[in-house]
C-alpha cells in the first residue's frame, strides 16, 4: 500500500482564501481591517524568512500589518515596552513575537506580557490553560494546522489511538490537548519514553514533533496509520545547499501508512494559514462579534 500524500499547501491556500474573503465584511462592520503585528529581534536567517512570509500573508489577506524588526541589541525592557504599546494599540488584533529570542531575553516574560486576547500564537498561559480546560482559546497555529489536516483526512477522530512524539509547549502539548478534545486516546512520547518504536506501532495517528531528521522509522508505523510530520530539519545534500527532511523517514513510511504529510509542503504552510485564521478570530472577539463561520 502506498500512502496518500496529504497536501498541506492546498489546504493552507484554501484557509487563507476563506480568511481573505471574510476580511471585507469585518472591515464593513468595524470600519477597519484586522491587524497583525510581528516582532522580530535580531537577524536569525530562518526567523527572518518565517516573519517575512507571515507579513506577506497578512498583506495578501487584506489585513493591516505592523512589522517591527528590532536590532539584536534590543533589551528585554525595550521589548516589553513594545509589547505594552501593541497591547494598547486598537488597530492591532494579533501580536506575534517570533521565537527563539536572543538568550538574554526571557521569552516567558515576553509571552506573559502579551494581552491574551491578542495572543495569536496561543502561547500565553491563559490560552494554554483555557485549551486544557476546554474553554474557547486562541490555539497554537502549528498543532491547530495538524488537527485540521487530520480531520480533513479522517473525519471523526473519536476513539482512535494517537501518539504525539514531543512535549513542547508550542507543538506537542497543545497537539495532545486538541486530540483529547476530539476523543482520541492520547499518548505523549518524549526523550525518556522507554520503547518508542512499540509505542508508535500502536498508533492510528502519529504526530512527530521532535526535531531529529527521519528518527521515526518506516517499520514503526502501523499499517494504514495517518502520519503528521511536524519536523523541519536541514541535512547535507550532494549539491551543498542542504535539503529539508522531517522527523519521519518518509520513503519507508509512505509504503505502510494510510496517509502522510510530506516535508516540505505538509504542516509548514498550515502554520501561517492558522495564524491568519487566529488573527481574524481575535479581531472578531475583540470587536464583540461572533466568530466567523466556516473557519
Ligand atoms: P522542541 O521544543 O525541541 O521539542 C522537541 C521534543 O522532542 C521534546 O519534547 C523532546 O523530549 C522530544 N525528543 C527529543 N529527542 C527525542 C527522542 N530521541 N525520542 C523521543 N522524543 C524526543 O521542538 P519543537 O519546537 O516542538 O519542534 C519540533 C520540530 O517541529 C522541529 O523540527 C521544529 O523545527 C518543527 N516545527 C515545525 C513547525 C512548522 O511550522 N511546521 C512549527 C514548529 C516547530 P524532552 O521533552 O524529553 O526533551
Short mmCIF file of C-alpha atoms and ligand atoms in Angstrom, two decimals:
data_model
loop_
_atom_site.label_atom_id
_atom_site.label_comp_id
_atom_site.label_asym_id
_atom_site.label_seq_id
_atom_site.Cartn_x
_atom_site.Cartn_y
_atom_site.Cartn_z
CA UNK A 1 0.00 0.00 0.00
CA UNK A 2 1.25 3.46 -0.83
CA UNK A 3 0.02 6.20 1.46
CA UNK A 4 -1.99 9.14 0.30
CA UNK A 5 0.16 12.29 0.35
CA UNK A 6 -1.62 14.93 2.42
CA UNK A 7 -1.34 18.25 0.57
CA UNK A 8 -0.81 20.88 3.27
CA UNK A 9 -0.10 23.54 0.69
CA UNK A 10 -3.54 23.19 -0.91
CA UNK A 11 -5.30 23.02 2.48
CA UNK A 12 -3.45 26.13 3.66
CA UNK A 13 -4.30 28.02 0.46
CA UNK A 14 -7.97 27.22 0.94
CA UNK A 15 -7.96 28.56 4.53
CA UNK A 16 -6.09 31.71 3.52
CA UNK A 17 -8.60 32.35 0.74
CA UNK A 18 -11.50 31.87 3.17
CA UNK A 19 -9.89 34.31 5.62
CA UNK A 20 -9.32 36.87 2.85
CA UNK A 21 -12.95 36.55 1.75
CA UNK A 22 -14.14 37.37 5.30
CA UNK A 23 -11.93 40.44 5.81
CA UNK A 24 -14.10 42.96 3.86
CA UNK A 25 -17.17 42.09 5.95
CA UNK A 26 -15.19 42.67 9.19
CA UNK A 27 -13.96 45.97 7.79
CA UNK A 28 -17.51 46.99 6.82
CA UNK A 29 -18.78 46.27 10.33
CA UNK A 30 -15.93 47.84 12.30
CA UNK A 31 -14.52 50.48 9.98
CA UNK A 32 -11.02 48.98 9.99
CA UNK A 33 -9.22 45.83 8.80
CA UNK A 34 -7.98 43.16 11.24
CA UNK A 35 -4.37 43.93 12.20
CA UNK A 36 -1.37 41.71 12.93
CA UNK A 37 1.87 42.98 14.48
CA UNK A 38 5.00 40.86 14.03
CA UNK A 39 8.09 41.37 16.17
CA UNK A 40 11.48 40.05 15.10
CA UNK A 41 14.53 40.56 17.31
CA UNK A 42 17.95 40.06 15.72
CA UNK A 43 18.96 38.56 12.40
CA UNK A 44 18.49 34.81 12.68
CA UNK A 45 18.06 33.93 8.97
CA UNK A 46 15.40 31.23 9.48
CA UNK A 47 13.34 33.51 11.75
CA UNK A 48 13.65 36.37 9.25
CA UNK A 49 12.29 34.10 6.48
CA UNK A 50 9.35 32.99 8.65
CA UNK A 51 8.46 36.55 9.65
CA UNK A 52 8.66 37.79 6.05
CA UNK A 53 6.25 35.03 4.99
CA UNK A 54 3.86 35.97 7.80
CA UNK A 55 3.96 39.64 6.81
CA UNK A 56 3.35 38.75 3.17
CA UNK A 57 0.41 36.50 4.09
CA UNK A 58 -1.08 39.32 6.20
CA UNK A 59 -0.97 41.71 3.24
CA UNK A 60 -2.39 39.06 0.87
CA UNK A 61 -5.32 38.51 3.24
CA UNK A 62 -6.11 42.24 3.11
CA UNK A 63 -5.24 42.70 6.79
CA UNK A 64 -3.17 45.53 8.26
CA UNK A 65 0.42 44.52 9.03
CA UNK A 66 2.67 46.18 11.60
CA UNK A 67 6.20 44.79 11.22
CA UNK A 68 8.71 45.56 13.96
CA UNK A 69 12.23 44.42 13.11
CA UNK A 70 14.43 45.16 16.11
CA UNK A 71 18.23 45.01 16.35
CA UNK A 72 19.99 42.19 18.16
CA UNK A 73 20.99 44.71 20.86
CA UNK A 74 17.34 45.23 21.95
CA UNK A 75 16.95 44.86 25.72
CA UNK A 76 14.23 42.90 27.46
CA UNK A 77 12.83 46.16 28.88
CA UNK A 78 12.59 47.66 25.37
CA UNK A 79 10.83 44.58 24.04
CA UNK A 80 8.39 44.52 26.97
CA UNK A 81 7.61 48.19 26.30
CA UNK A 82 6.92 47.48 22.62
CA UNK A 83 4.55 44.66 23.59
CA UNK A 84 2.78 47.00 26.03
CA UNK A 85 2.39 49.58 23.24
CA UNK A 86 0.98 46.94 20.87
CA UNK A 87 -1.42 45.75 23.61
CA UNK A 88 -2.73 49.32 23.81
CA UNK A 89 -2.94 49.87 20.03
CA UNK A 90 -6.56 49.41 18.94
CA UNK A 91 -5.55 48.74 15.33
CA UNK A 92 -3.65 45.61 16.43
CA UNK A 93 -5.66 42.39 16.97
CA UNK A 94 -2.78 39.94 16.97
CA UNK A 95 0.77 40.14 18.33
CA UNK A 96 3.34 37.63 17.16
CA UNK A 97 6.79 37.71 18.78
CA UNK A 98 8.98 35.41 16.70
CA UNK A 99 10.82 32.76 18.75
CA UNK A 100 13.54 31.98 19.60
CA UNK A 101 14.51 35.28 21.22
CA UNK A 102 18.16 36.06 21.96
CA UNK A 103 19.16 34.14 25.10
CA UNK A 104 19.49 37.26 27.27
CA UNK A 105 15.75 37.94 26.84
CA UNK A 106 13.36 35.90 28.98
CA UNK A 107 10.84 34.58 26.43
CA UNK A 108 8.39 33.56 29.16
CA UNK A 109 8.19 37.13 30.49
CA UNK A 110 7.60 38.45 27.00
CA UNK A 111 4.86 35.91 26.24
CA UNK A 112 3.18 36.64 29.58
CA UNK A 113 3.18 40.34 28.71
CA UNK A 114 1.06 39.81 25.56
CA UNK A 115 -2.63 40.60 26.04
CA UNK A 116 -4.20 37.07 25.88
CA UNK A 117 -6.93 38.37 23.55
CA UNK A 118 -4.17 39.33 21.05
CA UNK A 119 -2.07 36.19 21.61
CA UNK A 120 -2.49 34.74 18.11
CA UNK A 121 0.33 32.25 18.72
CA UNK A 122 -1.69 30.81 21.62
CA UNK A 123 1.39 30.59 23.87
CA UNK A 124 0.15 32.72 26.79
CA UNK A 125 -0.55 30.59 29.91
CA UNK A 126 -4.12 31.92 29.87
CA UNK A 127 -4.73 30.45 26.40
CA UNK A 128 -2.84 27.23 27.22
CA UNK A 129 -4.98 26.84 30.37
CA UNK A 130 -8.20 27.59 28.50
CA UNK A 131 -7.31 24.99 25.87
CA UNK A 132 -6.53 22.41 28.59
CA UNK A 133 -9.86 23.07 30.33
CA UNK A 134 -11.89 23.01 27.11
CA UNK A 135 -12.74 26.72 27.03
CA UNK A 136 -12.59 28.82 23.85
CA UNK A 137 -8.97 29.84 23.37
CA UNK A 138 -6.52 31.05 20.79
CA UNK A 139 -4.84 27.76 19.82
CA UNK A 140 -1.17 27.46 18.76
CA UNK A 141 -1.03 27.58 14.97
CA UNK A 142 1.10 24.52 14.16
CA UNK A 143 -0.87 21.92 16.16
CA UNK A 144 -4.12 23.55 15.07
CA UNK A 145 -2.99 23.12 11.47
CA UNK A 146 -2.14 19.46 12.14
CA UNK A 147 -5.61 18.91 13.59
CA UNK A 148 -7.20 20.48 10.52
CA UNK A 149 -5.29 18.10 8.23
CA UNK A 150 -6.24 15.10 10.38
CA UNK A 151 -9.94 15.97 10.39
CA UNK A 152 -9.89 16.67 6.68
CA UNK A 153 -8.35 13.25 6.12
CA UNK A 154 -10.20 11.11 8.66
CA UNK A 155 -13.40 12.94 9.56
CA UNK A 156 -14.16 11.85 13.11
CA UNK A 157 -11.10 11.05 15.23
CA UNK A 158 -13.19 9.64 18.08
CA UNK A 159 -11.72 6.55 19.76
CA UNK A 160 -8.52 6.48 17.69
CA UNK A 161 -5.15 5.80 19.32
CA UNK A 162 -2.93 8.86 18.84
CA UNK A 163 0.74 9.12 19.68
CA UNK A 164 2.32 12.58 19.82
CA UNK A 165 6.12 12.48 19.88
CA UNK A 166 7.41 15.64 21.57
CA UNK A 167 6.07 17.59 24.54
CA UNK A 168 7.00 21.20 23.78
CA UNK A 169 4.60 23.97 24.78
CA UNK A 170 4.34 25.12 21.17
CA UNK A 171 3.61 21.81 19.44
CA UNK A 172 3.48 18.56 21.45
CA UNK A 173 1.39 19.56 24.48
CA UNK A 174 -1.28 21.59 22.66
CA UNK A 175 -1.44 18.88 19.96
CA UNK A 176 -2.20 16.30 22.63
CA UNK A 177 -4.90 18.55 24.15
CA UNK A 178 -6.55 19.01 20.76
CA UNK A 179 -6.56 15.27 20.06
CA UNK A 180 -8.01 14.61 23.51
CA UNK A 181 -10.80 17.09 22.76
CA UNK A 182 -11.51 15.08 19.61
CA UNK A 183 -11.87 11.96 21.83
CA UNK A 184 -8.64 10.23 20.81
CA UNK A 185 -6.79 8.03 23.31
CA UNK A 186 -3.61 10.08 23.53
CA UNK A 187 -0.05 9.08 24.40
CA UNK A 188 2.62 11.77 24.64
CA UNK A 189 6.10 10.35 23.99
CA UNK A 190 9.36 12.20 24.66
CA UNK A 191 13.08 11.65 25.10
CA UNK A 192 12.61 9.43 28.18
CA UNK A 193 9.99 7.17 26.59
CA UNK A 194 11.29 3.62 27.01
CA UNK A 195 10.23 1.81 23.83
CA UNK A 196 9.27 4.48 21.33
CA UNK A 197 9.04 2.05 18.40
CA UNK A 198 6.48 -0.14 20.24
CA UNK A 199 4.54 2.95 21.35
CA UNK A 200 4.33 4.28 17.80
CA UNK A 201 3.34 0.86 16.40
CA UNK A 202 0.07 1.01 18.38
CA UNK A 203 -0.97 4.34 16.90
CA UNK A 204 -3.72 5.04 14.37
CA UNK A 205 -2.43 8.64 14.34
CA UNK A 206 1.24 9.60 14.71
CA UNK A 207 2.27 13.23 15.12
CA UNK A 208 6.06 13.63 15.14
CA UNK A 209 7.37 16.92 16.58
CA UNK A 210 10.89 16.11 17.66
CA UNK A 211 13.44 17.96 15.52
CA UNK A 212 15.52 14.86 14.68
CA UNK A 213 15.88 14.04 10.98
CA UNK A 214 13.98 10.87 9.99
CA UNK A 215 14.08 9.48 13.53
CA UNK A 216 10.71 7.74 13.17
CA UNK A 217 11.42 4.69 11.03
CA UNK A 218 9.04 3.24 8.45
CA UNK A 219 8.74 -0.09 10.28
CA UNK A 220 7.46 1.71 13.41
CA UNK A 221 4.29 2.73 11.56
CA UNK A 222 1.15 0.62 11.85
CA UNK A 223 -0.44 -0.41 8.54
CA UNK A 224 -2.81 2.30 7.38
CA UNK A 225 -1.93 4.84 10.11
CA UNK A 226 -2.15 8.57 9.45
CA UNK A 227 1.21 10.28 9.92
CA UNK A 228 1.67 14.01 10.51
CA UNK A 229 5.29 15.09 10.33
CA UNK A 230 5.92 18.45 12.03
CA UNK A 231 9.72 18.25 11.89
CA UNK A 232 11.74 20.64 9.74
CA UNK A 233 15.38 19.57 9.61
CA UNK A 234 18.06 20.66 7.17
CA UNK A 235 20.52 17.89 6.27
CA UNK A 236 23.55 17.97 3.95
CA UNK A 237 22.90 17.25 0.26
CA UNK A 238 25.14 16.44 -2.72
CA UNK A 239 24.75 19.96 -4.20
CA UNK A 240 25.97 21.52 -0.93
CA UNK A 241 22.77 23.51 -0.43
CA UNK A 242 21.27 21.09 2.08
CA UNK A 243 17.74 19.70 1.89
CA UNK A 244 14.77 19.66 4.23
CA UNK A 245 13.54 16.43 5.79
CA UNK A 246 11.02 15.72 8.50
CA UNK A 247 11.17 13.68 11.68
CA UNK A 248 9.76 10.66 9.82
CA UNK A 249 11.67 8.50 7.30
CA UNK A 250 9.19 9.38 4.55
CA UNK A 251 10.34 6.96 1.84
CA UNK A 252 9.71 3.91 4.03
CA UNK A 253 6.74 5.26 6.00
CA UNK A 254 4.87 6.06 2.77
CA UNK A 255 4.86 2.32 1.98
CA UNK A 256 2.89 1.41 5.14
CA UNK A 257 0.92 4.48 6.23
CA UNK A 258 -2.61 5.23 5.03
CA UNK A 259 -1.85 8.94 4.65
CA UNK A 260 1.21 11.06 5.38
CA UNK A 261 2.31 14.69 5.21
CA UNK A 262 5.44 15.43 3.15
CA UNK A 263 8.23 17.79 4.26
CA UNK A 264 8.18 20.40 2.85
CA UNK A 265 4.60 21.02 1.75
CA UNK A 266 2.77 19.38 4.65
CA UNK A 267 2.43 21.01 8.06
CA UNK A 268 4.65 24.02 7.30
CA UNK A 269 2.17 26.02 5.16
CA UNK A 270 -0.64 25.28 7.65
CA UNK A 271 1.11 27.25 10.40
CA UNK A 272 0.81 30.54 8.51
CA UNK A 273 -2.74 29.77 7.40
CA UNK A 274 -3.78 29.21 11.02
CA UNK A 275 -2.02 32.43 12.05
CA UNK A 276 -4.22 34.30 9.58
CA UNK A 277 -7.25 32.44 10.89
CA UNK A 278 -6.35 33.22 14.52
CA UNK A 279 -5.87 36.90 13.71
CA UNK A 280 -9.29 37.14 12.08
CA UNK A 281 -10.90 35.29 15.02
CA UNK A 282 -9.10 37.51 17.57
CA UNK A 283 -10.30 40.60 15.69
CA UNK A 284 -13.91 39.39 15.79
CA UNK A 285 -13.77 38.55 19.51
CA UNK A 286 -12.14 41.88 20.38
CA UNK A 287 -14.83 43.71 18.40
CA UNK A 288 -17.57 41.80 20.24
CA UNK A 289 -18.59 39.92 17.07
CA UNK A 290 -19.40 36.20 16.82
CA UNK A 291 -16.56 34.01 15.49
CA UNK A 292 -16.56 33.96 11.68
CA UNK A 293 -18.28 30.87 10.32
CA UNK A 294 -16.54 28.16 8.32
CA UNK A 295 -13.06 28.56 9.81
P1 LIG B 1 11.48 21.12 20.97
O1 LIG B 1 10.95 22.20 21.83
O2 LIG B 1 12.94 20.95 20.80
O3 LIG B 1 10.87 19.73 21.50
C1 LIG B 1 11.28 18.50 20.98
C2 LIG B 1 10.61 17.38 21.72
O4 LIG B 1 11.09 16.15 21.18
C3 LIG B 1 10.90 17.36 23.22
O5 LIG B 1 9.71 17.16 23.94
C4 LIG B 1 11.87 16.18 23.38
O6 LIG B 1 11.70 15.46 24.58
C5 LIG B 1 11.45 15.28 22.23
N1 LIG B 1 12.55 14.42 21.84
C6 LIG B 1 13.84 14.77 21.61
N2 LIG B 1 14.57 13.67 21.30
C7 LIG B 1 13.72 12.61 21.36
C8 LIG B 1 13.88 11.23 21.17
N3 LIG B 1 15.06 10.69 20.85
N4 LIG B 1 12.79 10.44 21.32
C9 LIG B 1 11.59 10.96 21.63
N5 LIG B 1 11.39 12.28 21.83
C10 LIG B 1 12.44 13.09 21.70
O7 LIG B 1 10.89 21.22 19.48
P2 LIG B 1 9.53 21.86 18.93
O8 LIG B 1 9.62 23.32 18.99
O9 LIG B 1 8.35 21.17 19.50
O10 LIG B 1 9.67 21.47 17.38
C11 LIG B 1 9.77 20.13 16.95
C12 LIG B 1 10.06 20.06 15.46
O11 LIG B 1 8.98 20.68 14.77
C13 LIG B 1 11.32 20.82 15.00
O12 LIG B 1 11.87 20.14 13.91
C14 LIG B 1 10.79 22.17 14.53
O13 LIG B 1 11.61 22.75 13.54
C15 LIG B 1 9.47 21.73 13.94
N6 LIG B 1 8.46 22.79 13.93
C16 LIG B 1 7.79 22.99 12.75
C17 LIG B 1 6.81 23.95 12.67
C18 LIG B 1 6.07 24.13 11.39
O14 LIG B 1 5.53 25.18 11.11
N7 LIG B 1 5.98 23.10 10.57
C19 LIG B 1 6.49 24.74 13.78
C20 LIG B 1 7.16 24.49 14.99
C21 LIG B 1 8.14 23.50 15.04
P3 LIG B 1 12.08 16.08 26.04
O15 LIG B 1 10.94 16.99 26.38
O16 LIG B 1 12.13 14.88 26.90
O17 LIG B 1 13.37 16.78 25.88
#
